[in-house]
Each structure stands twice: as C-alpha cells, then as structure tokens.
CSV table of C-alpha atoms in Angstrom, one decimal:
chain,number,residue,atom,x,y,z
Q,746,MET,CA,30.0,116.9,-245.8
Q,747,GLU,CA,33.0,119.2,-245.2
Q,748,TRP,CA,32.9,119.3,-241.4
Q,749,TYR,CA,35.6,121.9,-240.9
Q,750,THR,CA,33.8,124.5,-243.1
Q,751,CYS,CA,30.8,124.3,-240.8
Q,752,LEU,CA,32.7,124.4,-237.5
Q,753,ASP,CA,32.8,128.1,-237.1
Q,754,GLU,CA,29.0,128.5,-237.6
Q,755,TYR,CA,28.4,125.6,-235.2
Q,756,GLU,CA,30.5,127.3,-232.6
Q,757,LYS,CA,28.6,130.5,-233.1
Q,758,LEU,CA,25.3,128.6,-232.6
Q,759,VAL,CA,26.5,127.0,-229.4
Q,760,ILE,CA,27.6,130.4,-228.1
Q,761,ARG,CA,24.2,131.9,-228.9
Q,762,MET,CA,22.4,129.1,-227.2
Q,763,THR,CA,24.6,129.1,-224.0
Q,764,THR,CA,24.9,132.9,-223.6
Q,765,PRO,CA,22.3,134.2,-221.2
Q,766,ARG,CA,19.7,136.5,-222.8
Q,767,VAL,CA,18.9,139.5,-220.5
Q,768,VAL,CA,15.8,141.6,-221.1
Q,769,ILE,CA,15.2,144.7,-219.0
Q,770,ASP,CA,11.7,146.2,-219.1
Q,771,ASN,CA,10.5,149.3,-217.3
Q,772,ALA,CA,7.1,149.3,-219.0
Q,773,VAL,CA,5.6,146.1,-217.5
Q,774,CYS,CA,5.3,147.0,-213.8
Q,775,PRO,CA,4.4,150.4,-212.4
Q,776,THR,CA,6.6,150.0,-209.3
Q,777,ALA,CA,9.6,147.9,-210.3
Q,778,THR,CA,11.9,147.2,-213.2
Q,779,LEU,CA,11.6,143.7,-214.7
Q,780,VAL,CA,14.8,141.8,-215.3
Q,781,LYS,CA,14.5,138.5,-217.2
Q,782,VAL,CA,17.4,136.1,-217.7
Q,783,ASP,CA,17.1,132.9,-219.7
Q,784,SER,CA,19.8,130.6,-221.1
Q,785,ALA,CA,20.9,127.0,-221.3
Q,786,ARG,CA,21.3,125.8,-217.7
Q,787,ARG,CA,24.9,125.6,-216.4
Q,788,ASP,CA,26.4,125.4,-212.9
Q,789,GLY,CA,26.4,128.6,-211.1
Q,790,ILE,CA,24.2,130.6,-213.5
Q,791,LEU,CA,21.7,131.6,-210.8
Q,792,LEU,CA,24.4,132.9,-208.5
Q,793,ASP,CA,26.0,134.8,-211.4
Q,794,ALA,CA,22.6,136.5,-212.1
Q,795,VAL,CA,21.9,137.3,-208.5
Q,796,GLN,CA,25.5,138.6,-208.0
Q,797,VAL,CA,25.1,141.0,-210.8
Q,798,LEU,CA,22.0,142.6,-209.2
Q,799,ALA,CA,23.6,142.6,-205.8
Q,800,ASP,CA,26.8,144.3,-207.0
Q,801,GLN,CA,24.6,147.1,-208.3
Q,802,ASN,CA,22.9,147.4,-204.8
Q,803,LEU,CA,19.5,146.6,-206.2
Q,804,SER,CA,16.6,145.5,-204.1
Q,805,ILE,CA,14.8,142.4,-205.3
Q,806,LYS,CA,11.1,142.7,-204.5
Q,807,LYS,CA,10.0,139.5,-206.3
Q,808,ALA,CA,11.7,136.7,-208.2
Q,809,TYR,CA,10.7,133.5,-210.0
Q,810,VAL,CA,13.4,130.9,-210.9
Q,811,SER,CA,12.7,127.8,-213.0
Q,812,SER,CA,15.1,125.4,-214.7
Q,813,ASP,CA,13.1,122.8,-216.6
Q,814,GLY,CA,15.3,120.2,-218.3
Q,815,GLN,CA,18.4,122.0,-219.6
Q,816,TRP,CA,16.9,125.5,-219.8
Q,817,PHE,CA,17.0,128.2,-217.1
Q,818,MET,CA,14.7,131.2,-216.7
Q,819,ASP,CA,14.8,133.9,-214.0
Q,820,VAL,CA,12.3,136.8,-213.6
Q,821,PHE,CA,13.4,139.5,-211.1
Q,822,HIS,CA,11.4,142.6,-210.0
Q,823,VAL,CA,14.0,145.1,-208.8
Q,824,THR,CA,14.3,148.7,-207.6
Q,825,ASP,CA,17.1,150.8,-206.4
Q,826,LEU,CA,17.5,151.1,-202.6
Q,827,ASN,CA,15.2,154.1,-202.6
Q,828,GLY,CA,12.4,152.0,-204.0
Q,829,LYS,CA,12.5,153.5,-207.5
Q,830,LYS,CA,12.6,151.8,-210.9
Q,831,LEU,CA,16.0,151.7,-212.7
Q,832,THR,CA,16.7,154.8,-214.8
Q,833,ASP,CA,20.5,155.0,-214.8
Q,834,GLU,CA,21.5,153.8,-218.3
Q,835,SER,CA,25.0,152.7,-217.0
Q,836,VAL,CA,23.4,150.4,-214.5
Q,837,ILE,CA,21.0,149.0,-217.2
Q,838,SER,CA,23.8,148.5,-219.6
Q,839,TYR,CA,25.9,146.8,-217.0
Q,840,ILE,CA,23.2,144.3,-216.2
Q,841,GLU,CA,22.5,143.6,-219.9
Q,842,GLN,CA,26.2,142.9,-220.6
Q,843,SER,CA,27.5,141.4,-217.4
Q,844,LEU,CA,26.4,137.8,-218.1
Q,845,GLU,CA,28.1,137.6,-221.5
Q,846,PRO,CA,31.2,135.3,-221.5
Q,847,SER,CA,33.4,138.0,-222.9
Q,848,PHE,CA,32.4,140.5,-220.2
Q,849,HIS,CA,35.2,141.5,-217.8
Q,850,ASP,CA,34.0,143.0,-214.5
Q,851,ARG,CA,36.5,145.6,-213.3
Q,852,SER,CA,34.4,146.6,-210.3
Q,853,GLN,CA,36.3,144.4,-207.9
Q,854,GLU,CA,39.8,144.5,-209.3
Q,855,PHE,CA,42.6,144.9,-206.7
Q,856,ASN,CA,45.7,145.0,-208.9
Q,857,GLY,CA,48.8,146.2,-207.1
Q,858,LEU,CA,47.5,145.2,-203.6
Q,859,THR,CA,48.2,142.5,-201.1
Q,860,VAL,CA,45.1,140.8,-199.6
Q,861,LEU,CA,45.1,139.9,-195.9
Q,862,GLU,CA,42.5,137.4,-194.9
Q,863,LEU,CA,41.7,137.3,-191.2
Q,864,THR,CA,39.3,135.1,-189.2
Q,865,GLY,CA,39.3,134.9,-185.4
Q,866,THR,CA,37.6,135.6,-182.2
Q,867,ASP,CA,35.7,138.9,-182.0
Q,868,ARG,CA,36.1,141.4,-179.2
Q,869,VAL,CA,35.7,145.1,-178.5
Q,870,GLY,CA,38.7,147.1,-179.9
Q,871,LEU,CA,40.0,144.3,-182.1
Q,872,LEU,CA,39.7,146.3,-185.3
Q,873,SER,CA,41.6,149.1,-183.7
Q,874,GLU,CA,44.5,146.9,-182.8
Q,875,VAL,CA,44.6,145.4,-186.3
Q,876,PHE,CA,44.8,148.8,-188.0
Q,877,ALA,CA,47.4,150.0,-185.4
Q,878,VAL,CA,49.6,147.1,-186.3
Q,879,LEU,CA,49.3,147.6,-190.0
Q,880,ALA,CA,50.1,151.4,-189.6
Q,881,ASP,CA,53.1,150.5,-187.5
Q,882,LEU,CA,54.3,148.1,-190.2
Q,883,GLN,CA,54.0,150.7,-192.9
Q,884,CYS,CA,51.0,149.1,-194.6
Q,885,ASP,CA,48.5,151.5,-196.3
Q,886,VAL,CA,45.0,150.1,-196.1
Q,887,VAL,CA,43.2,150.9,-199.4
Q,888,ASP,CA,40.1,148.8,-199.1
Q,889,ALA,CA,38.7,146.5,-196.4
Q,890,LYS,CA,35.5,144.7,-195.3
Q,891,LEU,CA,34.8,143.1,-192.0
Q,892,TRP,CA,31.8,141.0,-190.8
Q,893,THR,CA,31.1,139.7,-187.3
Q,894,HIS,CA,28.8,136.9,-186.4
Q,895,ASN,CA,28.4,134.6,-183.3
Q,896,GLY,CA,31.6,135.9,-181.7
Q,897,ARG,CA,33.7,135.4,-184.8
Q,898,ILE,CA,35.1,137.9,-187.4
Q,899,ALA,CA,36.0,137.6,-191.0
Q,900,SER,CA,37.9,140.4,-192.7
Q,901,LEU,CA,39.5,141.1,-196.1
Q,902,ILE,CA,42.1,143.9,-195.9
Q,903,PHE,CA,43.7,145.2,-199.1
Q,904,VAL,CA,47.1,146.8,-198.4
Q,905,ARG,CA,50.1,148.2,-200.1
Q,906,ASP,CA,53.5,149.5,-199.0
Q,907,CYS,CA,53.3,153.0,-197.7
Q,908,ASN,CA,56.5,154.1,-199.2
Q,909,SER,CA,56.5,152.5,-202.7
Q,910,TRP,CA,52.7,152.1,-203.1
Q,911,SER,CA,53.3,148.6,-204.4
Q,912,PRO,CA,52.2,145.2,-203.3
Q,913,ILE,CA,53.9,143.7,-200.3
Q,914,ASN,CA,55.9,140.8,-201.8
Q,915,ASP,CA,58.8,140.6,-199.4
Q,916,SER,CA,58.4,137.2,-197.6
Q,917,GLN,CA,60.0,138.5,-194.4
Q,918,GLN,CA,57.7,141.5,-194.2
Q,919,ILE,CA,54.7,139.2,-194.8
Q,920,ASP,CA,56.0,136.9,-192.0
Q,921,ARG,CA,56.2,139.9,-189.7
Q,922,ILE,CA,52.6,141.0,-190.6
Q,923,GLN,CA,51.3,137.5,-190.0
Q,924,ALA,CA,53.1,137.1,-186.7
Q,925,ARG,CA,51.8,140.4,-185.3
Q,926,LEU,CA,48.3,139.8,-186.5
Q,927,ARG,CA,48.3,136.2,-185.1
Q,928,ASN,CA,49.3,137.7,-181.7
Q,929,ILE,CA,46.3,140.0,-181.8
Q,930,LEU,CA,44.1,137.0,-182.7
Q,931,ARG,CA,45.7,134.9,-180.0
Q,932,GLY,CA,42.2,133.9,-178.7
Q,933,ASP,CA,41.9,131.7,-181.8
Q,934,ASN,CA,44.2,128.7,-182.0
Q,935,HIS,CA,43.3,127.7,-185.5
Q,936,VAL,CA,46.0,127.9,-188.2
Q,937,ARG,CA,43.6,129.7,-190.5
Q,938,SER,CA,43.3,132.7,-188.3
Q,939,VAL,CA,45.5,134.8,-190.5
Q,940,ARG,CA,46.2,134.4,-194.2
Q,941,THR,CA,47.9,136.6,-196.8
Q,942,SER,CA,47.9,136.4,-200.6
Q,943,VAL,CA,48.5,138.6,-203.6
Q,944,SER,CA,45.2,139.4,-205.2
Q,945,SER,CA,44.0,138.1,-208.5
Q,946,ASP,CA,42.6,140.3,-211.2
Q,947,VAL,CA,39.0,139.9,-210.0
Q,948,PHE,CA,38.1,139.2,-206.4
Q,949,HIS,CA,34.5,139.1,-205.2
Q,950,THR,CA,34.8,140.2,-201.5
Q,951,ASP,CA,31.3,139.3,-200.3
Q,952,ARG,CA,31.4,135.8,-201.6
Q,953,ARG,CA,34.9,135.3,-200.1
Q,954,LEU,CA,33.7,136.5,-196.7
Q,955,HIS,CA,30.9,134.0,-196.8
Q,956,GLN,CA,33.4,131.2,-197.6
Q,957,MET,CA,35.7,132.3,-194.8
Q,958,MET,CA,33.0,132.3,-192.2
Q,959,PHE,CA,31.6,129.0,-193.5
Q,960,ALA,CA,35.1,127.5,-193.2
Q,961,ASP,CA,35.3,128.9,-189.7
Q,962,ARG,CA,32.0,127.2,-188.8
Q,963,ASP,CA,30.5,130.3,-187.3
Q,964,TYR,CA,27.1,128.8,-187.9
Q,965,GLU,CA,27.8,126.3,-185.1
Q,966,ARG,CA,28.6,128.9,-182.4
Q,967,LYS,CA,26.3,130.8,-180.0
Q,968,PRO,CA,26.0,134.6,-180.2
Q,969,VAL,CA,28.4,136.3,-177.8
Q,970,LEU,CA,26.7,139.8,-178.0
Q,971,GLN,CA,22.9,139.9,-177.9
Q,972,CYS,CA,22.4,142.7,-180.3
Q,973,SER,CA,19.1,144.5,-179.8
Q,974,GLY,CA,16.8,144.6,-182.8
Q,975,HIS,CA,18.2,141.4,-184.2
Q,976,SER,CA,15.2,140.0,-186.0
Q,977,ALA,CA,14.5,136.3,-186.1
Q,978,VAL,CA,15.4,134.2,-189.1
Q,979,MET,CA,13.1,131.2,-189.7
Q,980,VAL,CA,14.4,128.4,-191.9
Q,981,ASN,CA,12.4,125.2,-192.6
Q,982,VAL,CA,13.5,122.2,-194.7
Q,983,GLN,CA,11.2,119.5,-196.0
Q,984,ASN,CA,11.7,116.8,-198.6
Q,985,CYS,CA,9.4,116.5,-201.6
Q,986,ALA,CA,10.2,112.8,-202.1
Q,987,GLU,CA,7.9,112.1,-205.1
Q,988,ARG,CA,9.7,114.8,-207.1
Q,989,GLY,CA,13.2,114.3,-205.7
Q,990,TYR,CA,13.6,117.8,-204.3
Q,991,SER,CA,14.3,119.3,-200.9
Q,992,VAL,CA,12.2,122.4,-200.2
Q,993,VAL,CA,13.8,125.1,-198.2
Q,994,ASN,CA,11.7,128.0,-196.9
Q,995,VAL,CA,13.3,131.2,-195.4
Q,996,GLN,CA,11.4,134.0,-193.7
Q,997,CYS,CA,13.3,137.0,-192.3
Q,998,LYS,CA,13.5,140.8,-192.5
Q,999,ASP,CA,14.1,142.1,-196.0
Q,1000,ARG,CA,17.4,143.9,-196.8
Q,1001,ALA,CA,19.7,144.5,-199.7
Q,1002,LYS,CA,21.7,141.5,-201.0
Q,1003,LEU,CA,19.6,139.0,-199.1
Q,1004,LEU,CA,18.9,136.7,-202.0
Q,1005,PHE,CA,22.6,136.8,-203.0
Q,1006,ASP,CA,23.6,135.7,-199.5
Q,1007,ALA,CA,21.2,132.7,-199.5
Q,1008,VAL,CA,22.1,131.5,-203.0
Q,1009,CYS,CA,25.8,132.0,-202.4
Q,1010,THR,CA,25.6,129.8,-199.3
Q,1011,LEU,CA,23.6,127.1,-201.0
Q,1012,THR,CA,26.1,127.1,-203.9
Q,1013,ASP,CA,29.1,126.9,-201.6
Q,1014,MET,CA,27.4,124.0,-199.8
Q,1015,GLN,CA,27.2,122.2,-203.2
Q,1016,TYR,CA,23.5,122.5,-203.7
Q,1017,VAL,CA,21.8,123.4,-206.9
Q,1018,VAL,CA,18.6,125.5,-207.0
Q,1019,PHE,CA,16.2,124.2,-209.6
Q,1020,HIS,CA,13.2,126.3,-208.8
Q,1021,ALA,CA,12.6,129.2,-206.4
Q,1022,THR,CA,10.0,131.9,-205.5
Q,1023,ILE,CA,11.0,135.1,-203.7
Q,1024,ASN,CA,8.5,137.6,-202.4
Q,1025,THR,CA,8.5,140.6,-200.1
Q,1026,ALA,CA,5.8,142.3,-198.1
Q,1027,GLY,CA,6.6,145.4,-196.2
Q,1028,ASP,CA,9.9,144.7,-194.5
Q,1029,LYS,CA,9.5,140.9,-194.6
Q,1030,ALA,CA,11.1,138.6,-197.2
Q,1031,TYR,CA,9.9,135.1,-198.0
Q,1032,MET,CA,12.1,132.7,-200.0
Q,1033,GLU,CA,11.4,129.2,-201.2
Q,1034,PHE,CA,14.0,127.0,-202.9
Q,1035,TYR,CA,13.7,123.6,-204.5
Q,1036,ILE,CA,17.2,122.1,-204.3
Q,1037,ARG,CA,19.3,119.0,-204.8
Q,1038,HIS,CA,22.9,118.2,-204.0
Q,1039,THR,CA,25.2,118.4,-206.9
Q,1040,ASP,CA,25.1,114.6,-207.1
Q,1041,GLY,CA,21.4,114.8,-207.8
Q,1042,ILE,CA,20.3,113.6,-204.4
Q,1043,PRO,CA,18.0,115.7,-202.1
Q,1044,ILE,CA,18.8,116.2,-198.4
Q,1045,SER,CA,19.0,112.7,-197.0
Q,1046,SER,CA,19.5,112.9,-193.2
Q,1047,GLU,CA,18.4,114.9,-190.2
Q,1048,ALA,CA,22.0,116.0,-189.6
Q,1049,GLU,CA,22.3,117.4,-193.1
Q,1050,LYS,CA,18.9,119.1,-192.7
Q,1051,GLN,CA,20.0,120.9,-189.5
Q,1052,ARG,CA,23.3,121.9,-191.1
Q,1053,VAL,CA,21.4,123.6,-194.0
Q,1054,ILE,CA,19.2,125.4,-191.5
Q,1055,GLN,CA,22.2,126.6,-189.5
Q,1056,CYS,CA,24.1,127.8,-192.5
Q,1057,LEU,CA,21.3,129.7,-194.1
Q,1058,ARG,CA,20.4,131.4,-190.8
Q,1059,ALA,CA,24.1,132.4,-190.5
Q,1060,ALA,CA,24.2,133.6,-194.1
Q,1061,VAL,CA,21.3,136.0,-193.4
Q,1062,GLU,CA,22.6,137.2,-190.0
Q,1063,ARG,CA,26.2,137.9,-191.1
Q,1064,ARG,CA,25.3,141.0,-193.1
Q,1065,ALA,CA,22.4,142.2,-190.8
Q,1066,SER,CA,22.9,145.9,-190.1
Q,1067,ASN,CA,23.2,145.9,-186.3
Q,1068,GLY,CA,24.0,149.2,-184.7
Q,1069,VAL,CA,24.3,152.8,-185.8
Q,1070,ARG,CA,25.6,153.4,-189.3
Q,1071,LEU,CA,28.4,156.0,-189.3
Q,1072,GLU,CA,29.9,157.3,-192.6
Q,1073,LEU,CA,33.4,158.8,-192.7
Q,1074,CYS,CA,34.5,161.0,-195.6
Q,1075,ILE,CA,37.8,162.6,-195.1
Q,1076,PRO,CA,41.2,163.1,-196.9
Q,1077,ASP,CA,43.1,159.9,-196.5
Q,1078,ARG,CA,46.3,159.8,-194.5
Q,1079,GLN,CA,48.7,157.3,-192.9
Q,1080,GLY,CA,47.2,156.0,-189.7
Q,1081,LEU,CA,43.7,157.4,-190.2
Q,1082,LEU,CA,41.9,154.1,-189.6
Q,1083,ALA,CA,44.0,153.3,-186.5
Q,1084,TYR,CA,43.0,156.7,-185.1
Q,1085,VAL,CA,39.3,156.5,-185.9
Q,1086,THR,CA,38.9,152.9,-184.6
Q,1087,ARG,CA,40.9,153.7,-181.5
Q,1088,THR,CA,38.5,156.6,-180.8
Q,1089,PHE,CA,35.6,154.1,-181.1
Q,1090,ARG,CA,37.3,151.7,-178.7
Q,1091,GLU,CA,38.1,154.5,-176.1
Q,1092,ASN,CA,34.5,155.5,-176.1
Q,1093,GLY,CA,33.2,151.9,-175.7
Q,1094,LEU,CA,31.9,151.4,-179.2
Q,1095,ASN,CA,32.1,148.0,-180.8
Q,1096,VAL,CA,32.3,147.7,-184.6
Q,1097,THR,CA,30.0,145.0,-185.9
Q,1098,ARG,CA,30.6,145.6,-189.6
Q,1099,THR,CA,32.7,147.9,-191.8
Q,1100,GLU,CA,33.4,148.8,-195.4
Q,1101,ILE,CA,36.6,150.7,-196.1
Q,1102,SER,CA,37.4,152.3,-199.5
Q,1103,THR,CA,39.7,154.9,-200.9
Q,1104,THR,CA,38.9,157.0,-203.9
Q,1105,ARG,CA,41.3,159.6,-205.2
Q,1106,ASP,CA,43.1,160.0,-201.9
Q,1107,THR,CA,39.7,160.3,-200.1
Q,1108,ALA,CA,38.7,157.8,-197.4
Q,1109,LEU,CA,35.1,156.7,-197.8
Q,1110,ASN,CA,34.3,154.4,-194.9
Q,1111,ILE,CA,31.2,152.9,-193.3
Q,1112,PHE,CA,31.0,151.6,-189.8
Q,1113,TYR,CA,28.2,149.9,-187.9
Q,1114,VAL,CA,28.7,150.4,-184.2
Q,1115,THR,CA,27.0,149.3,-181.0
Q,1116,ASP,CA,27.9,149.6,-177.3
Q,1117,ALA,CA,30.2,147.1,-175.8
Q,1118,ILE,CA,27.5,144.5,-175.1
Q,1119,GLY,CA,25.7,144.8,-178.4
Q,1120,ASN,CA,23.0,147.3,-177.5
Q,1121,VAL,CA,22.2,150.5,-179.4
Q,1122,ALA,CA,25.0,153.0,-178.7
Q,1123,ASP,CA,24.2,156.1,-176.5
Q,1124,PRO,CA,23.6,159.1,-178.8
Q,1125,ASP,CA,25.6,161.3,-176.5
Q,1126,ILE,CA,28.6,159.0,-177.0
Q,1127,ILE,CA,28.1,159.1,-180.8
Q,1128,GLU,CA,28.1,162.8,-180.7
Q,1129,SER,CA,31.2,162.9,-178.6
Q,1130,VAL,CA,33.0,160.7,-181.0
Q,1131,ARG,CA,31.9,162.8,-184.0
Q,1132,ARG,CA,33.3,166.0,-182.3
Q,1133,LYS,CA,36.7,164.3,-181.8
Q,1134,ILE,CA,36.9,163.0,-185.4
Q,1135,GLY,CA,35.1,166.0,-187.0
Q,1136,LEU,CA,31.4,166.7,-187.2
Q,1137,GLY,CA,31.7,167.4,-190.9
Q,1138,ASN,CA,33.7,164.2,-191.5
Q,1139,LEU,CA,31.8,161.6,-189.5
Q,1140,LYS,CA,28.1,161.5,-190.0
Q,1141,VAL,CA,25.2,159.4,-188.7
Q,1142,LYS,CA,23.4,158.0,-191.7
Q,1143,GLU,CA,20.0,156.4,-191.9
Q,1144,LEU,CA,19.7,153.3,-194.0
Q,1145,PRO,CA,18.2,154.0,-197.5
Q,1146,LEU,CA,14.4,153.9,-197.6
Q,1147,MET,CA,13.7,150.4,-199.0
Q,1148,TYR,CA,10.0,150.0,-198.1
Q,1149,PRO,CA,8.1,153.0,-199.4
Q,1150,GLY,CA,4.3,152.9,-199.1
Q,1151,LYS,CA,2.4,151.2,-201.9
Q,1152,GLY,CA,1.3,153.5,-204.6
Q,1153,GLU,CA,-2.1,153.3,-206.2
Q,1154,GLY,CA,-0.5,151.8,-209.3
Q,1155,GLU,CA,0.8,148.8,-207.4
Q,1156,GLU,CA,-2.6,148.0,-206.0
Q,1157,GLN,CA,-4.5,148.6,-209.2
Q,1158,ALA,CA,-2.2,147.5,-212.0
Q,1159,VAL,CA,-4.3,147.1,-215.1
Q,1160,GLY,CA,-4.0,147.3,-218.8
Q,1161,VAL,CA,-1.3,145.9,-221.0
Q,1162,GLY,CA,1.5,146.4,-218.4
Q,1163,GLY,CA,-0.4,144.6,-215.7
Q,1164,ALA,CA,-1.4,141.8,-217.9
Q,1165,VAL,CA,2.2,141.1,-219.1
Q,1166,LEU,CA,3.4,141.1,-215.5
Q,1167,LEU,CA,0.8,138.6,-214.5
Q,1168,SER,CA,1.5,136.4,-217.5
Q,1169,LEU,CA,5.2,136.2,-216.7
Q,1170,GLY,CA,4.5,135.2,-213.1
Q,1171,SER,CA,1.8,132.8,-214.2
Q,1172,LEU,CA,4.2,131.2,-216.7
Q,1173,VAL,CA,6.7,130.4,-214.0
Q,1174,ARG,CA,4.1,129.2,-211.6
Q,1175,ARG,CA,2.6,127.0,-214.3
Q,1176,ASN,CA,6.0,125.3,-214.8
Q,1177,LEU,CA,6.2,124.6,-211.1
Q,1178,TYR,CA,2.6,123.3,-211.1
Q,1179,ASN,CA,3.2,121.0,-214.1
Q,1180,LEU,CA,6.2,119.5,-212.2
Q,1181,GLY,CA,4.0,119.0,-209.2
Q,1182,LEU,CA,6.0,121.4,-207.0
Q,1183,ILE,CA,3.0,123.6,-206.1
Q,1184,LYS,CA,-0.6,122.7,-205.6
Q,1185,SER,CA,-2.1,125.4,-207.6
Q,1186,CYS,CA,-1.0,127.6,-210.6
Q,1187,SER,CA,-3.5,130.3,-209.8
C-alpha cells in the first residue's frame, strides 16, 4: 500500500469528520429558528457555538446539548431580540460558516489600537476621571466596554494616538498612562489594577471581561450598591455519583447572552459540559448542566461546590442591565467621552455598564445609569442631562422586546413542522435517559 498517495484523502476525511456541521431551519418551529450543530467532540466546541449566537445578539429560547462518546450535538431554538425568527441572510450565512476552521471572524478585530485593561474599585464618577485622563494624554478612545459588579469594575478601552491615529507604542507614554490610571484606581492595591497591551488580530471583549473579573475574584465580594430590580439568581449543584457527573441548575431572569456567560465561566473554570438543557418561560430562564472537571472528575468538595455557585451567580449578574439605558449618537470629537461622563457625574448619575464604539467618525455609545446609591435615576435628572448633552443626541431607550406573547402557533404546533421539532427534542432527551441522567424521556 502506498501510504503517501492516500494521505491527502485521509486528511480530507479527518477534516470532514471534525468540522462542525451547522443546519439552520426556519420551517420546523413556528416561533423560532432551529440551529443544529454536530461534530466530533473537541475542547471548547460548545463555547464556540454559543459565542457565535451571542455575537449576533440572538436570544436562545431553548437548547439541548449532548456529547455521547466522541460526538457532540447541539440543538438551539433562537430568535432575534424582538422575538422574531431569523430572516437576515447575512446572519444565517455567518452562523453557517463561523464554526469552520478556515473562518476568520473580523467582527472583533482591533488592528491599529492599543488595549488598556483596567480592574479596580468602583465608585461614582470613576469613568469620568478615566476618560478625562485619557483625553489629557492625547488618547483617542475608539471602543470600550465596562462592567461593574460587587463594587469592582473591569474595563477594556481601545485607544490610539490623537495626532497620528496610530497605536501607542512609546514605552514612556504607556508608563505615563499607567501611572495616571493607577492613581485614579488608588483604592485598589493590587498590581493587576491597570494593564496595557497592543491588541491581537482577534480579541473577544466579553470573554476577556469575564476573565478579568474572575481573576479579580469579584464573586467573593459583597455588593456595594443595592441596585433596585436586581433579580435573584438561584444556583444549585448536586453530584450524580453513579454516572460521574456534577449537575448544575441555574434559575434567573432571561436576557441576551445569558447562556454564553454561563458556558464561558464554566469553561474558564476548567469544567467541561457534557449534557445540558436550557428552557425559558416568560422572562425566566432555566439551565441545567452535566459537568466534569477537565481531569474527568466531578466536583469533589463542598468548597469547590460553593465556588462554582458563586462564580456562576457572578457571571449572570455582571451583565445584568441595571439602570436606565441611554444611547448617545453624535459626531465624534476629542474629549467627548470625558464631557459626557462628567455631566453624568455632576448630576449624581452612576454608570453601571457601558459600550463605546466609533463608526465613520460617529460615536455610538450605550450607558446604563442609576443614581449614586444604585436606585432608579430620577426622570427629571435624566431629562436635565439630555438637555445639556442634546435631546437629539442622547436618548432614553427601552430594552428590546424579548418576551412577546405566545402566538397560537406556539401553543398548537401540529403537522410536519411540529412533529420534527418534537422528534429533535425527544432524540436528545432519549440520549440523556439512556445515560441515566434523567428519569423519563417523555
């Protein structure tokens, strides 16, 4: 046998076996688009699949995950944030292609920018001081994200030199930026309070923010601000000793990117999800994961169990939308963010989360604000701030409608579409039943 003559065909076979197959079907379910992913199992495949859906801002209404032996299968029922099935061909094409090994996601490229990583102690007006320092040091903020949780902040700020529009590579300038920002974050004595690095080609900001807050151990801290409307997150962990799994149940308010946040945290904690069931009802989400540590061992101590509970609760809470959502759309200019956030601070508004972006010289920014102690901000103060910044520039935005009323088709799904939907769900549940992970496959 001439082995080398067969090598290319063998490699092609391996690639076909290991490349995830993505099927998107709008005909099966009357209320959601079905996304099915199956492939040979590999580390991180579930996170990759969930991340693709999260990056497209899709809402996952149901999901079934099963990885028997060396094979992996996901079934997701998704809608857009308005509760509609997927119709945008560019989104469908992106999902179909994104899990291929040759696919290069350019959605989070930050070439030509310097990344500032900040973690520290949160306080009212902190963001205003950070942007004021960057403006004073001739740093143009192109993109940024900030999360707050339990009195801590984590922020990624993408900057360039205001004069040359190039990355900030001068070591002395970087030292000056670090020194000024450390002074602002002086309430935190940890060395990791401020970091700078030149961005790589692809940089997933949400995952990095989770990693930063996890490293900062925000999950061990007590909330400083008692935000009104902060819904409870219930996490329960039990061991299924006869099958060698730990079973993790999470119940909380449903929102966009919820499953990504949970799977991202479990992955970063070195756990593997072998089976999972996700369901939503109204504005509630129910997630069940069957996990083991990467060494194949389930959770083995009470301390480890409590750590998983704390970390998952923190992962859900970090992105919780506390406060009034304000959207700013205005021509970008030097010092704009310093001015806007200073106006917030002077009117007693605290920024709990923000997303900054710049597109074609236009600033597109989202801020979630509360009053100084975490309660809902006074509408009169919000209007006063809008008048100062510009009523046409700063607008109060409601969150997208994620929970429309059930249509008749959802309650009475029949015919071929309903039968296929039920058969897919039954297939996954039957796998779980055969493994002894659930008591009934009905």
